Structure formats: C-alpha cells, structure tokens
Amino acid sequence: MEESGSRRRLIRGFGDDVLLRIFAHLTLRSLAQCAVVCKYWNKLIESSSLLWRTMYTKNYKTLKATVGLTFMSKIAKLSLPRSNNETVTDWKSRAVQEEQCAQLLSGSISIQPWKAHRGRVNCCRMMMDYIASGSSDRKIRIWSSKSRHYMEEYTLPTSAAIVDLDFDTNKILGIAGAELYIWRRDGKRRLLRQMGGHNQRLYSMCHVDPEVSVGCEDGAIRIFDLYGGGCSSIIRQHTEAVTGVGVNADLHLLASCSRDGTVKLCDSFSGEKVASLSSKSSLAEAHCLQVISDGLNKLVVGTASGHLHCWDMRMHHLLWKSKVSNGAITSVHHQPYGASILCVGGFDGIIRVVDCTSGHILSAFGCRKNVHYNHTSISKSPSVITKAPKEGFTKLGSEVLATSGSQSARDSLLKDSFNVTRCLPPQLAHRLSDDFASGMLNRNDPPILSVRLGMTKLVSSHPDGTLALWEFGL
C-alpha cells in the first residue's frame, strides 16, 4: 500500500502544467498509451483542449511535410468540418482522422499473412492489438497482432462452423448453426451460455450490451438478452435469410438487410417497423451492412453485384449508390470515431477505401497470392520464417520442429505447444490505379470474407484459413 501510494504521489507531483508540456512532445500513439496509465492522466489528457489543439497543429505540420499540401487539402475534406467554437472532441477527432487518412491513402503497405485455422476463416474482429477469428473448424482464437500468436482458444461443443463473432475484455460471442454461444474470458475460458431453440440457421449478429440481435434463415431478427439467457423478442422483417444486422444507438434504430434484396429499419426497443429503404426489385442480394453513427447517421449496404448503397437513417432517403467492384462485396467496415471513410472487401481480393460522403473510391490495394504452405515450417515463434531443409523436420534455434511433410511429428508438436501457427513470408501490397480500382482484374488475390479497419492497420480473413494483417506507414 505504501509503495502504490508513493507511486501515485510521484505521478501527481509534476503538476498539471508540467505534465501537459511533456505530453505535447509525444506522438499520437504515445499519447494514447499514456492515457491508459492511470485515471489521473486519462482525465487530464481527455479534458485538455489546448493539448489536443497543440497535438493537431504539430501533427498537421508533420503530415504536410510528408505527403504535401495538395494531399493534405484532400484529407481535410474527409475529416470533421471546422467550426468557430472548437471543442476537445473536435481537435482530437481531427488529429486522429487526418493521421488515419494519410496512412491509408498515401502510406506504404506491408502484409503479414499467417495460417490461422485449418478451415475457412469466416469472420474476424480487431480491438487494440488483439484480433479475434472464427472458422469452420469450430474454433475461435484470440491473436496478438504483434507476434501472431494465438493466446486464447474457444471450441464449439458441436460440429457447426463459426459464422460471426464479437468480443470485448470480458466475453466472447459467436454464432454457429442455430445457436448463440457466449464464453467468459477468464482463466478457465468456460462456456457461459448457449442460446437458441428456434431451429433456424443464424447468418449475422450485432452486439450492443446487454442485447444481441441475430439475423436468421427465416427472415426474422431475434433479440437475445445476454443476462436473462433467452430470446426477448422476434422481429419479422424479411422473407429470406438476414445477412446483416446493425444498431444505431443514437436514433434507437435497428437496421437489417437480406438475401431477398430488402433493407429495413425498425425501432430497436419496440420492434415497430419504421421504414423500408429498398424493395426486392431495386437491390441485388445484400451481403453485408455497416451502420455509421457518430452524428453521421448513415447506413451502407454491400451487394452481390458489387454495389454500395448509402442511406440517411434519419430521413430514410438514398444518399448515393456506387459501383465499386464487379464481384460480390462480402464485408464493409467503418471505424468508430474515425474519418468518414469505409473499408470494403470482396471476392476479388481487393481492399478499397471509399469516401462515406460520395461513394468515390479513394484508394485500392491488393496482393497476389504466391505462397505455398507445404514448404513452410511450423514454428513456436510466428514472427520467424524458416524453410524446411529436408522433409519432416527443420531446425529453429536449438529446437527441431516438425514440418508439414511429417504428419505424426506435426501432430505431436501441436499437442505440446499452445502457440503454434504456420508462418508465411511478409509481402508488400501495391496500390491500384483509379482506372482499375472499381473493376475485377485478372489477378490471383485471395478472396476476402471479412475485413476490419483500425487506426494504422487492418485485418482480413480468407477461405484458405489465413488471416492477413495490413500495416500502413508513412
């Protein structure tokens, strides 16, 4: 107790003015790390408008020197509009958004793929430096984005494939077959709840504590109470499977899209129908949706025909429609508190960055797949890439590890080591020209099933069991 008290006095001993002067010399990433040291520093950093104005000015000068004034003018249009009375949130959001735009639109791109599962990776999520993946091999794994080790593993009690998932610091949610599974993220990693009983296959999920909305095969949306342990309501909106579900907490609206081509809104509390944004004849089969709140109140839907449709959720009218690919769009993601940009992935294996306000493609990049797994060693350290000198074994340091050529030795190693994954060589992505960004190229890019955008990186999942971490840098 005395030691912790002395540390607390040491942290507070500098005074607010001195601490703010020190914080002003840090980068945005370092400042974010300081904000989680203690509540005192967090409150000081979050509440200082002068600090964030200083950080914004310094970061703007750095970015302008790196990417040029013309490009910074383009980036400024994607961030928050300027106002005479700037708040802390305005300065902070603008600094973060301009940094993100510069990284995504002009930075270099490196890709680190790794073999994450034995089956196709249907879904992935990212939170801070952690990545969650769900696969057809019945497993959910939590990975470190730095080392590509999986630190936690959760296995379904049935043979169904994981279709969608979500996670936070306390729990993991996943849907498979006709059931919703909830695991507790503690030392035991035990299955907390299993909810279902309706015999309808689940296709999509949206988690807004304390409820989970799931899209079902019969066209209904079922709302489950996480803590009550049962289905609290059933909302029948569509005639075919519900492929996307999202909640706008500000407007209390539940959005859904379906294979029947319809997109509908209902009240998230009562389930009362609010609006039908599209009819069966006006929209192709909808594959995914993304709700953009943060004051924008937009709904973006990706379709099998490669179109993106964007609606105003408040006024219920179509804002724009854009053809971004000749293949089906499988995943759309917008980072909360990020810039007004979307990250779009599809069957053509190309990732596109799209302007939320107009639907224009700002950037597109991909990577040809030319990696063969049968020549890559299984390593306890996924960051080390080792080629097998002979069939069956390879040497890594002082250890002899099994390769894919020796099935019995490989299985033995899998039982003994918790952090085992197949390393793949890092690759460099290349940006596509504007002429080809919206088309399907004759390429060998692996299809993308799910994509999630972070501040300076994004993660994608693929049918061959791999995850890929795309990192951006100036």
Tab-separated table of C-alpha atoms in Angstrom:
chain	number	residue	atom	x	y	z
A	1	MET	CA	0.000	0.000	0.000
A	2	GLU	CA	2.846	2.400	0.844
A	3	GLU	CA	4.586	1.645	-2.451
A	4	SER	CA	1.448	2.288	-4.508
A	5	GLY	CA	0.815	5.486	-2.565
A	6	SER	CA	4.329	6.755	-3.275
A	7	ARG	CA	3.916	5.992	-6.969
A	8	ARG	CA	0.645	7.903	-7.002
A	9	ARG	CA	2.292	10.918	-5.378
A	10	LEU	CA	5.141	10.716	-7.880
A	11	ILE	CA	2.747	10.745	-10.839
A	12	ARG	CA	0.837	13.729	-9.442
A	13	GLY	CA	3.948	15.524	-8.209
A	14	PHE	CA	4.797	17.156	-11.538
A	15	GLY	CA	1.617	19.191	-11.634
A	16	ASP	CA	-0.858	19.531	-14.485
A	17	ASP	CA	1.069	22.213	-16.395
A	18	VAL	CA	4.327	20.260	-16.458
A	19	LEU	CA	2.586	17.040	-17.478
A	20	LEU	CA	0.743	18.770	-20.317
A	21	ARG	CA	4.027	20.236	-21.579
A	22	ILE	CA	5.541	16.749	-21.595
A	23	PHE	CA	2.503	15.223	-23.296
A	24	ALA	CA	2.654	17.870	-26.036
A	25	HIS	CA	6.010	16.471	-27.239
A	26	LEU	CA	4.640	12.937	-27.760
A	27	THR	CA	3.196	11.313	-30.852
A	28	LEU	CA	-0.497	10.427	-31.068
A	29	ARG	CA	0.248	6.757	-30.409
A	30	SER	CA	2.408	7.537	-27.364
A	31	LEU	CA	-0.237	9.913	-26.040
A	32	ALA	CA	-2.867	7.193	-26.339
A	33	GLN	CA	-0.631	4.854	-24.345
A	34	CYS	CA	-0.179	7.493	-21.630
A	35	ALA	CA	-3.973	7.876	-21.404
A	36	VAL	CA	-4.310	4.308	-20.075
A	37	VAL	CA	-1.583	4.571	-17.416
A	38	CYS	CA	-3.935	5.827	-14.696
A	39	LYS	CA	-7.256	7.647	-14.269
A	40	TYR	CA	-5.490	10.892	-13.403
A	41	TRP	CA	-3.528	11.001	-16.656
A	42	ASN	CA	-6.568	9.858	-18.631
A	43	LYS	CA	-8.746	12.657	-17.269
A	44	LEU	CA	-6.011	15.230	-17.836
A	45	ILE	CA	-5.405	14.169	-21.447
A	46	GLU	CA	-9.084	13.805	-22.336
A	47	SER	CA	-10.114	17.189	-20.924
A	48	SER	CA	-7.356	19.461	-22.236
A	49	SER	CA	-8.455	21.310	-25.348
A	50	LEU	CA	-5.140	23.180	-25.519
A	51	LEU	CA	-3.183	19.898	-25.550
A	52	TRP	CA	-5.201	18.477	-28.444
A	53	ARG	CA	-5.013	21.749	-30.379
A	54	THR	CA	-1.221	21.658	-29.960
A	55	MET	CA	-1.118	17.992	-30.985
A	56	TYR	CA	-3.244	18.695	-34.046
A	57	THR	CA	-1.071	21.616	-35.171
A	58	LYS	CA	2.152	19.636	-34.718
A	59	ASN	CA	0.734	16.557	-36.441
A	60	TYR	CA	-0.611	18.641	-39.346
A	61	LYS	CA	2.826	20.156	-39.984
A	62	THR	CA	4.442	16.733	-39.895
A	63	LEU	CA	1.910	15.253	-42.318
A	64	LYS	CA	2.150	18.240	-44.669
A	65	ALA	CA	5.916	17.844	-44.839
A	66	THR	CA	5.473	14.122	-45.555
A	67	VAL	CA	2.622	13.966	-48.078
A	68	GLY	CA	2.465	17.548	-49.359
A	69	LEU	CA	-0.017	20.414	-49.122
A	70	THR	CA	-2.202	19.241	-52.015
A	71	PHE	CA	-2.778	15.855	-50.468
A	72	MET	CA	-3.471	17.398	-47.040
A	73	SER	CA	-6.230	19.510	-48.615
A	74	LYS	CA	-7.807	16.304	-49.902
A	75	ILE	CA	-7.509	14.687	-46.465
A	76	ALA	CA	-9.070	17.699	-44.722
A	77	LYS	CA	-12.289	17.177	-46.687
A	78	LEU	CA	-12.674	13.704	-45.121
A	79	SER	CA	-12.360	14.911	-41.514
A	80	LEU	CA	-14.736	16.903	-39.339
A	81	PRO	CA	-15.894	20.294	-40.658
A	82	ARG	CA	-14.268	23.280	-38.988
A	83	SER	CA	-16.278	25.467	-36.606
A	84	ASN	CA	-15.598	28.700	-34.747
A	85	ASN	CA	-16.072	27.098	-31.335
A	86	GLU	CA	-13.754	24.087	-31.339
A	87	THR	CA	-14.180	21.513	-28.553
A	88	VAL	CA	-11.793	18.877	-27.212
A	89	THR	CA	-13.572	16.217	-29.253
A	90	ASP	CA	-13.193	18.272	-32.450
A	91	TRP	CA	-9.427	18.719	-32.117
A	92	LYS	CA	-8.851	15.155	-31.026
A	93	SER	CA	-11.034	13.655	-33.754
A	94	ARG	CA	-9.483	15.812	-36.468
A	95	ALA	CA	-5.941	14.875	-35.438
A	96	VAL	CA	-6.784	11.171	-35.399
A	97	GLN	CA	-8.759	11.289	-38.640
A	98	GLU	CA	-6.113	13.124	-40.642
A	99	GLU	CA	-3.429	10.747	-39.384
A	100	GLN	CA	-5.569	7.764	-40.398
A	101	CYS	CA	-6.345	9.174	-43.849
A	102	ALA	CA	-2.688	9.925	-44.558
A	103	GLN	CA	-1.691	6.389	-43.601
A	104	LEU	CA	-4.427	4.691	-45.639
A	105	LEU	CA	-4.290	6.846	-48.752
A	106	SER	CA	-0.585	7.544	-49.224
A	107	GLY	CA	1.412	5.352	-46.853
A	108	SER	CA	3.376	2.233	-47.679
A	109	ILE	CA	1.619	-1.101	-47.096
A	110	SER	CA	3.108	-4.298	-45.746
A	111	ILE	CA	1.162	-7.533	-45.353
A	112	GLN	CA	1.831	-10.248	-42.803
A	113	PRO	CA	-0.282	-13.342	-43.580
A	114	TRP	CA	-0.375	-16.423	-41.403
A	115	LYS	CA	-2.191	-19.740	-41.332
A	116	ALA	CA	-4.702	-19.220	-38.523
A	117	HIS	CA	-7.129	-22.156	-38.861
A	118	ARG	CA	-7.500	-25.479	-40.613
A	119	GLY	CA	-10.792	-24.364	-42.185
A	120	ARG	CA	-12.023	-21.144	-43.821
A	121	VAL	CA	-11.946	-18.067	-41.610
A	122	ASN	CA	-15.480	-16.710	-41.914
A	123	CYS	CA	-15.111	-13.678	-39.661
A	124	CYS	CA	-12.570	-11.540	-37.840
A	125	ARG	CA	-12.628	-8.658	-35.374
A	126	MET	CA	-9.929	-6.318	-34.074
A	127	MET	CA	-9.678	-4.461	-30.759
A	128	MET	CA	-6.475	-2.587	-29.925
A	129	ASP	CA	-3.643	-5.095	-30.508
A	130	TYR	CA	-5.919	-8.139	-30.355
A	131	ILE	CA	-7.536	-9.980	-33.262
A	132	ALA	CA	-10.387	-12.498	-32.960
A	133	SER	CA	-11.057	-15.043	-35.703
A	134	GLY	CA	-13.853	-17.578	-36.199
A	135	SER	CA	-13.565	-20.536	-38.550
A	136	SER	CA	-15.330	-23.542	-39.998
A	137	ASP	CA	-13.065	-25.721	-37.818
A	138	ARG	CA	-15.356	-24.876	-34.828
A	139	LYS	CA	-12.721	-22.675	-33.153
A	140	ILE	CA	-12.483	-19.040	-32.104
A	141	ARG	CA	-8.981	-17.759	-31.467
A	142	ILE	CA	-7.690	-14.514	-29.957
A	143	TRP	CA	-4.413	-13.395	-31.525
A	144	SER	CA	-1.730	-10.850	-30.749
A	145	SER	CA	-1.307	-8.586	-33.759
A	146	LYS	CA	2.349	-8.073	-32.887
A	147	SER	CA	3.523	-11.679	-32.590
A	148	ARG	CA	0.708	-13.535	-34.429
A	149	HIS	CA	0.497	-15.957	-31.503
A	150	TYR	CA	-2.960	-17.078	-30.506
A	151	MET	CA	-3.341	-16.522	-26.794
A	152	GLU	CA	-6.827	-17.932	-26.271
A	153	GLU	CA	-8.847	-20.652	-27.977
A	154	TYR	CA	-12.539	-21.487	-27.664
A	155	THR	CA	-14.097	-24.591	-29.234
A	156	LEU	CA	-17.736	-25.219	-30.067
A	157	PRO	CA	-19.402	-28.249	-28.475
A	158	THR	CA	-20.980	-29.044	-31.870
A	159	SER	CA	-19.648	-29.503	-35.418
A	160	ALA	CA	-21.148	-26.256	-36.787
A	161	ALA	CA	-18.967	-23.522	-38.313
A	162	ILE	CA	-18.489	-20.123	-36.678
A	163	VAL	CA	-20.344	-17.610	-38.867
A	164	ASP	CA	-19.974	-14.348	-36.938
A	165	LEU	CA	-18.461	-13.197	-33.638
A	166	ASP	CA	-17.762	-10.276	-31.341
A	167	PHE	CA	-15.584	-9.849	-28.283
A	168	ASP	CA	-14.565	-7.455	-25.528
A	169	THR	CA	-12.353	-7.675	-22.459
A	170	ASN	CA	-14.796	-9.879	-20.537
A	171	LYS	CA	-16.567	-12.153	-23.010
A	172	ILE	CA	-16.701	-13.637	-26.487
A	173	LEU	CA	-19.860	-14.114	-28.519
A	174	GLY	CA	-20.197	-16.363	-31.540
A	175	ILE	CA	-22.995	-17.746	-33.694
A	176	ALA	CA	-22.861	-21.168	-35.330
A	177	GLY	CA	-25.662	-23.257	-36.762
A	178	ALA	CA	-28.825	-22.255	-34.923
A	179	GLU	CA	-27.128	-21.353	-31.622
A	180	LEU	CA	-25.608	-18.300	-29.955
A	181	TYR	CA	-22.614	-19.069	-27.731
A	182	ILE	CA	-21.125	-16.871	-25.002
A	183	TRP	CA	-17.759	-17.581	-23.379
A	184	ARG	CA	-16.254	-15.883	-20.366
A	185	ARG	CA	-12.720	-14.590	-20.956
A	186	ASP	CA	-11.156	-15.615	-17.684
A	187	GLY	CA	-8.544	-18.197	-16.800
A	188	LYS	CA	-10.992	-21.090	-17.245
A	189	ARG	CA	-12.341	-19.866	-20.617
A	190	ARG	CA	-15.606	-21.624	-19.927
A	191	LEU	CA	-18.797	-21.598	-21.965
A	192	LEU	CA	-21.126	-19.254	-20.115
A	193	ARG	CA	-24.341	-19.570	-22.101
A	194	GLN	CA	-25.756	-21.316	-25.152
A	195	MET	CA	-28.973	-19.828	-26.522
A	196	GLY	CA	-31.156	-20.946	-29.409
A	197	GLY	CA	-34.100	-23.304	-29.552
A	198	HIS	CA	-35.677	-21.896	-32.721
A	199	ASN	CA	-34.082	-24.334	-35.229
A	200	GLN	CA	-33.267	-21.522	-37.655
A	201	ARG	CA	-29.770	-21.126	-39.031
A	202	LEU	CA	-28.075	-17.867	-37.994
A	203	TYR	CA	-26.332	-15.636	-40.548
A	204	SER	CA	-25.386	-12.373	-38.816
A	205	MET	CA	-25.056	-10.775	-35.408
A	206	CYS	CA	-24.884	-7.355	-33.723
A	207	HIS	CA	-23.930	-6.969	-30.076
A	208	VAL	CA	-24.984	-3.880	-28.117
A	209	ASP	CA	-24.807	-4.754	-24.442
A	210	PRO	CA	-26.983	-6.141	-22.865
A	211	GLU	CA	-28.654	-7.478	-26.033
A	212	VAL	CA	-27.582	-9.414	-29.112
A	213	SER	CA	-29.518	-9.158	-32.371
A	214	VAL	CA	-29.137	-12.123	-34.729
A	215	GLY	CA	-30.303	-12.481	-38.322
A	216	CYS	CA	-31.990	-15.816	-39.055
A	217	GLU	CA	-32.659	-18.003	-42.078
A	218	ASP	CA	-36.434	-17.455	-41.940
A	219	GLY	CA	-36.068	-13.676	-42.411
A	220	ALA	CA	-36.620	-12.829	-38.749
A	221	ILE	CA	-34.384	-10.957	-36.317
A	222	ARG	CA	-34.235	-12.481	-32.854
A	223	ILE	CA	-33.179	-10.406	-29.873
A	224	PHE	CA	-31.409	-12.281	-27.060
A	225	ASP	CA	-30.900	-10.991	-23.534
A	226	LEU	CA	-27.308	-11.792	-22.539
A	227	TYR	CA	-28.020	-11.841	-18.837
A	228	GLY	CA	-31.567	-13.212	-18.874
A	229	GLY	CA	-30.442	-16.056	-21.101
A	230	GLY	CA	-33.384	-16.161	-23.509
A	231	CYS	CA	-34.972	-14.691	-26.619
A	232	SER	CA	-36.731	-11.475	-25.586
A	233	SER	CA	-38.379	-10.631	-28.928
A	234	ILE	CA	-38.745	-11.687	-32.562
A	235	ILE	CA	-38.936	-9.093	-35.339
A	236	ARG	CA	-40.110	-10.383	-38.723
A	237	GLN	CA	-38.789	-8.090	-41.426
A	238	HIS	CA	-37.760	-10.164	-44.463
A	239	THR	CA	-38.763	-13.194	-46.499
A	240	GLU	CA	-35.271	-14.718	-46.819
A	241	ALA	CA	-32.116	-15.022	-44.684
A	242	VAL	CA	-30.992	-11.866	-42.854
A	243	THR	CA	-27.359	-11.362	-43.886
A	244	GLY	CA	-26.649	-8.147	-41.951
A	245	VAL	CA	-27.816	-6.535	-38.702
A	246	GLY	CA	-26.767	-3.218	-37.138
A	247	VAL	CA	-27.943	-0.832	-34.419
A	248	ASN	CA	-27.865	2.958	-34.356
A	249	ALA	CA	-27.970	3.712	-30.623
A	250	ASP	CA	-28.410	7.466	-31.167
A	251	LEU	CA	-31.611	7.073	-33.192
A	252	HIS	CA	-32.725	3.817	-31.483
A	253	LEU	CA	-32.986	2.107	-34.858
A	254	LEU	CA	-32.264	-1.491	-35.825
A	255	ALA	CA	-31.182	-1.920	-39.462
A	256	SER	CA	-31.203	-5.191	-41.403
A	257	CYS	CA	-30.546	-6.441	-44.920
A	258	SER	CA	-31.468	-9.738	-46.532
A	259	ARG	CA	-30.877	-12.068	-49.435
A	260	ASP	CA	-34.267	-11.005	-50.757
A	261	GLY	CA	-32.752	-7.596	-51.617
A	262	THR	CA	-34.600	-5.576	-48.973
A	263	VAL	CA	-33.139	-3.168	-46.408
A	264	LYS	CA	-35.378	-2.203	-43.491
A	265	LEU	CA	-35.398	-0.145	-40.309
A	266	CYS	CA	-37.319	-0.781	-37.112
A	267	ASP	CA	-37.406	0.602	-33.593
A	268	SER	CA	-34.699	-1.110	-31.517
A	269	PHE	CA	-36.877	-1.040	-28.378
A	270	SER	CA	-40.377	-1.927	-29.557
A	271	GLY	CA	-39.574	-3.697	-32.844
A	272	GLU	CA	-42.077	-1.489	-34.670
A	273	LYS	CA	-41.348	-1.099	-38.381
A	274	VAL	CA	-40.043	2.362	-39.262
A	275	ALA	CA	-39.090	2.308	-42.948
A	276	SER	CA	-38.330	0.066	-45.905
A	277	LEU	CA	-35.333	1.560	-47.675
A	278	SER	CA	-35.362	-0.745	-50.702
A	279	SER	CA	-37.660	-3.166	-52.452
A	280	LYS	CA	-36.834	-6.558	-53.945
A	281	SER	CA	-36.629	-5.147	-57.452
A	282	SER	CA	-34.378	-2.187	-56.627
A	283	LEU	CA	-31.496	-4.001	-54.913
A	284	ALA	CA	-29.498	-7.140	-55.622
A	285	GLU	CA	-28.873	-9.737	-52.945
A	286	ALA	CA	-27.486	-7.874	-49.922
A	287	HIS	CA	-24.441	-9.445	-48.290
A	288	CYS	CA	-23.407	-7.034	-45.513
A	289	LEU	CA	-24.176	-3.710	-43.896
A	290	GLN	CA	-22.472	-1.085	-41.741
A	291	VAL	CA	-24.174	1.475	-39.502
A	292	ILE	CA	-22.238	4.749	-39.263
A	293	SER	CA	-23.336	6.789	-36.275
A	294	ASP	CA	-21.099	9.437	-34.588
A	295	GLY	CA	-23.529	12.110	-35.784
A	296	LEU	CA	-23.452	10.966	-39.436
A	297	ASN	CA	-26.373	8.511	-39.101
A	298	LYS	CA	-25.717	6.642	-42.329
A	299	LEU	CA	-26.372	3.062	-43.375
A	300	VAL	CA	-24.152	1.415	-46.025
A	301	VAL	CA	-25.074	-1.913	-47.644
A	302	GLY	CA	-22.874	-4.067	-49.889
A	303	THR	CA	-24.475	-6.306	-52.506
A	304	ALA	CA	-23.694	-9.345	-54.637
A	305	SER	CA	-23.487	-7.142	-57.739
A	306	GLY	CA	-20.579	-5.108	-56.327
A	307	HIS	CA	-22.619	-2.006	-55.488
A	308	LEU	CA	-22.579	0.071	-52.312
A	309	HIS	CA	-25.799	1.813	-51.284
A	310	CYS	CA	-25.819	4.556	-48.647
A	311	TRP	CA	-28.956	5.859	-46.897
A	312	ASP	CA	-29.643	8.621	-44.419
A	313	MET	CA	-31.082	6.757	-41.430
A	314	ARG	CA	-32.828	9.841	-40.095
A	315	MET	CA	-34.537	10.974	-43.312
A	316	HIS	CA	-34.793	7.474	-44.911
A	317	HIS	CA	-33.605	8.517	-48.357
A	318	LEU	CA	-30.798	7.244	-50.593
A	319	LEU	CA	-27.683	9.448	-50.464
A	320	TRP	CA	-25.579	7.709	-53.092
A	321	LYS	CA	-25.082	4.485	-54.985
A	322	SER	CA	-21.670	3.404	-56.238
A	323	LYS	CA	-20.325	0.513	-58.292
A	324	VAL	CA	-17.041	-0.367	-56.566
A	325	SER	CA	-16.437	-3.917	-57.838
A	326	ASN	CA	-17.533	-6.407	-60.464
A	327	GLY	CA	-17.572	-9.119	-57.783
A	328	ALA	CA	-19.669	-9.566	-54.672
A	329	ILE	CA	-18.946	-7.366	-51.641
A	330	THR	CA	-18.565	-9.528	-48.549
A	331	SER	CA	-17.589	-7.047	-45.834
A	332	VAL	CA	-17.883	-3.323	-45.099
A	333	HIS	CA	-16.410	-1.645	-42.038
A	334	HIS	CA	-16.155	1.857	-40.620
A	335	GLN	CA	-14.044	2.546	-37.563
A	336	PRO	CA	-15.917	4.374	-34.779
A	337	TYR	CA	-14.552	7.900	-34.240
A	338	GLY	CA	-12.508	7.513	-37.427
A	339	ALA	CA	-12.589	9.555	-40.592
A	340	SER	CA	-15.543	9.483	-42.964
A	341	ILE	CA	-14.137	6.516	-44.883
A	342	LEU	CA	-15.180	2.913	-45.399
A	343	CYS	CA	-13.062	-0.182	-45.811
A	344	VAL	CA	-14.586	-2.625	-48.326
A	345	GLY	CA	-13.566	-6.221	-49.075
A	346	GLY	CA	-14.932	-8.710	-51.578
A	347	PHE	CA	-14.457	-11.917	-53.542
A	348	ASP	CA	-11.980	-10.253	-55.903
A	349	GLY	CA	-9.470	-9.986	-53.028
A	350	ILE	CA	-9.032	-6.225	-53.387
A	351	ILE	CA	-9.460	-3.871	-50.426
A	352	ARG	CA	-10.957	-0.500	-51.251
A	353	VAL	CA	-11.106	2.694	-49.205
A	354	VAL	CA	-14.325	4.561	-50.029
A	355	ASP	CA	-15.463	8.081	-49.160
A	356	CYS	CA	-18.605	7.890	-46.993
A	357	THR	CA	-19.939	11.189	-48.261
A	358	SER	CA	-19.809	10.481	-52.010
A	359	GLY	CA	-19.104	6.773	-52.565
A	360	HIS	CA	-15.947	7.522	-54.554
A	361	ILE	CA	-13.030	5.098	-54.289
A	362	LEU	CA	-10.141	6.906	-52.627
A	363	SER	CA	-7.649	4.052	-52.763
A	364	ALA	CA	-7.492	0.358	-53.619
A	365	PHE	CA	-4.787	-2.201	-52.948
A	366	GLY	CA	-4.240	-5.921	-53.199
A	367	CYS	CA	-1.605	-8.611	-53.106
A	368	ARG	CA	-1.166	-11.553	-55.455
A	369	LYS	CA	-1.073	-14.798	-53.574
A	370	ASN	CA	2.007	-16.841	-54.429
A	371	VAL	CA	2.680	-18.682	-51.167
A	372	HIS	CA	2.565	-22.478	-50.816
A	373	TYR	CA	2.025	-23.730	-47.284
A	374	ASN	CA	3.657	-27.138	-47.716
A	375	HIS	CA	7.139	-25.580	-47.707
A	376	THR	CA	6.638	-23.508	-44.563
A	377	SER	CA	7.679	-24.746	-41.163
A	378	ILE	CA	5.545	-24.854	-38.044
A	379	SER	CA	7.168	-22.577	-35.530
A	380	LYS	CA	6.591	-21.580	-31.926
A	381	SER	CA	7.586	-18.054	-32.931
A	382	PRO	CA	5.349	-16.955	-35.826
A	383	SER	CA	7.469	-13.885	-36.489
A	384	VAL	CA	10.379	-16.122	-37.578
A	385	ILE	CA	10.112	-17.618	-41.066
A	386	THR	CA	12.011	-20.849	-41.557
A	387	LYS	CA	12.230	-23.002	-44.667
A	388	ALA	CA	12.441	-26.763	-44.265
A	389	PRO	CA	15.874	-28.173	-45.253
A	390	LYS	CA	14.517	-31.694	-45.576
A	391	GLU	CA	11.190	-33.430	-45.463
A	392	GLY	CA	9.811	-33.914	-41.969
A	393	PHE	CA	11.895	-31.579	-39.796
A	394	THR	CA	13.528	-28.167	-39.669
A	395	LYS	CA	15.838	-26.590	-37.130
A	396	LEU	CA	14.859	-23.389	-35.350
A	397	GLY	CA	17.458	-22.313	-32.822
A	398	SER	CA	18.214	-25.347	-30.681
A	399	GLU	CA	14.841	-26.998	-31.351
A	400	VAL	CA	13.920	-29.456	-34.075
A	401	LEU	CA	10.354	-28.819	-35.232
A	402	ALA	CA	8.080	-30.869	-37.442
A	403	THR	CA	7.132	-29.603	-40.903
A	404	SER	CA	4.048	-30.341	-42.925
A	405	GLY	CA	5.876	-33.267	-44.513
A	406	SER	CA	5.707	-35.338	-41.323
A	407	GLN	CA	2.125	-35.670	-40.139
A	408	SER	CA	2.849	-37.721	-36.983
A	409	ALA	CA	5.605	-35.404	-35.783
A	410	ARG	CA	3.461	-32.372	-36.566
A	411	ASP	CA	0.502	-33.708	-34.577
A	412	SER	CA	2.794	-34.442	-31.657
A	413	LEU	CA	4.074	-30.886	-31.713
A	414	LEU	CA	0.549	-29.470	-31.873
A	415	LYS	CA	-0.332	-31.279	-28.662
A	416	ASP	CA	2.740	-29.998	-26.794
A	417	SER	CA	2.717	-26.344	-27.867
A	418	PHE	CA	-0.116	-23.858	-27.319
A	419	ASN	CA	1.181	-21.149	-29.631
A	420	VAL	CA	1.549	-22.979	-32.940
A	421	THR	CA	0.801	-21.363	-36.290
A	422	ARG	CA	2.159	-21.551	-39.826
A	423	CYS	CA	4.343	-18.621	-40.766
A	424	LEU	CA	4.027	-17.101	-44.213
A	425	PRO	CA	6.511	-14.673	-45.758
A	426	PRO	CA	5.659	-10.969	-45.308
A	427	GLN	CA	4.528	-9.322	-48.532
A	428	LEU	CA	4.258	-5.829	-49.969
A	429	ALA	CA	0.872	-4.700	-51.222
A	430	HIS	CA	0.548	-2.439	-54.230
A	431	ARG	CA	-1.956	0.311	-54.849
A	432	LEU	CA	-4.137	0.047	-57.917
A	433	SER	CA	-4.687	2.895	-60.337
A	434	ASP	CA	-8.014	4.702	-60.444
A	435	ASP	CA	-8.840	3.117	-63.799
A	436	PHE	CA	-8.843	-0.405	-62.354
A	437	ALA	CA	-9.924	0.202	-58.754
A	438	SER	CA	-13.614	-0.392	-59.458
A	439	GLY	CA	-13.190	-3.358	-61.770
A	440	MET	CA	-12.413	-7.052	-61.451
A	441	LEU	CA	-8.869	-7.678	-62.594
A	442	ASN	CA	-7.360	-10.897	-63.899
A	443	ARG	CA	-5.440	-11.389	-60.676
A	444	ASN	CA	-4.652	-14.052	-58.130
A	445	ASP	CA	-5.647	-12.186	-54.964
A	446	PRO	CA	-7.184	-14.438	-52.280
A	447	PRO	CA	-10.927	-13.763	-51.748
A	448	ILE	CA	-11.767	-11.697	-48.672
A	449	LEU	CA	-14.525	-12.904	-46.356
A	450	SER	CA	-14.225	-10.281	-43.613
A	451	VAL	CA	-12.267	-7.080	-43.051
A	452	ARG	CA	-11.832	-4.813	-40.016
A	453	LEU	CA	-10.177	-1.394	-40.016
A	454	GLY	CA	-8.018	0.056	-37.244
A	455	MET	CA	-6.061	3.282	-36.919
A	456	THR	CA	-2.958	2.320	-38.905
A	457	LYS	CA	-3.731	-1.290	-39.824
A	458	LEU	CA	-6.500	-3.598	-40.924
A	459	VAL	CA	-7.078	-7.338	-40.760
A	460	SER	CA	-8.713	-9.571	-43.368
A	461	SER	CA	-9.827	-13.217	-43.298
A	462	HIS	CA	-9.752	-15.672	-46.204
A	463	PRO	CA	-11.262	-19.021	-47.288
A	464	ASP	CA	-7.908	-20.865	-47.155
A	465	GLY	CA	-7.677	-20.488	-43.357
A	466	THR	CA	-5.376	-17.478	-43.348
A	467	LEU	CA	-5.537	-14.098	-41.661
A	468	ALA	CA	-3.657	-11.131	-43.111
A	469	LEU	CA	-2.546	-8.052	-41.179
A	470	TRP	CA	-2.170	-4.991	-43.429
A	471	GLU	CA	0.032	-2.334	-41.797
A	472	PHE	CA	0.363	1.223	-43.119
A	473	GLY	CA	3.236	3.623	-42.579
A	474	LEU	CA	4.434	6.977	-43.867
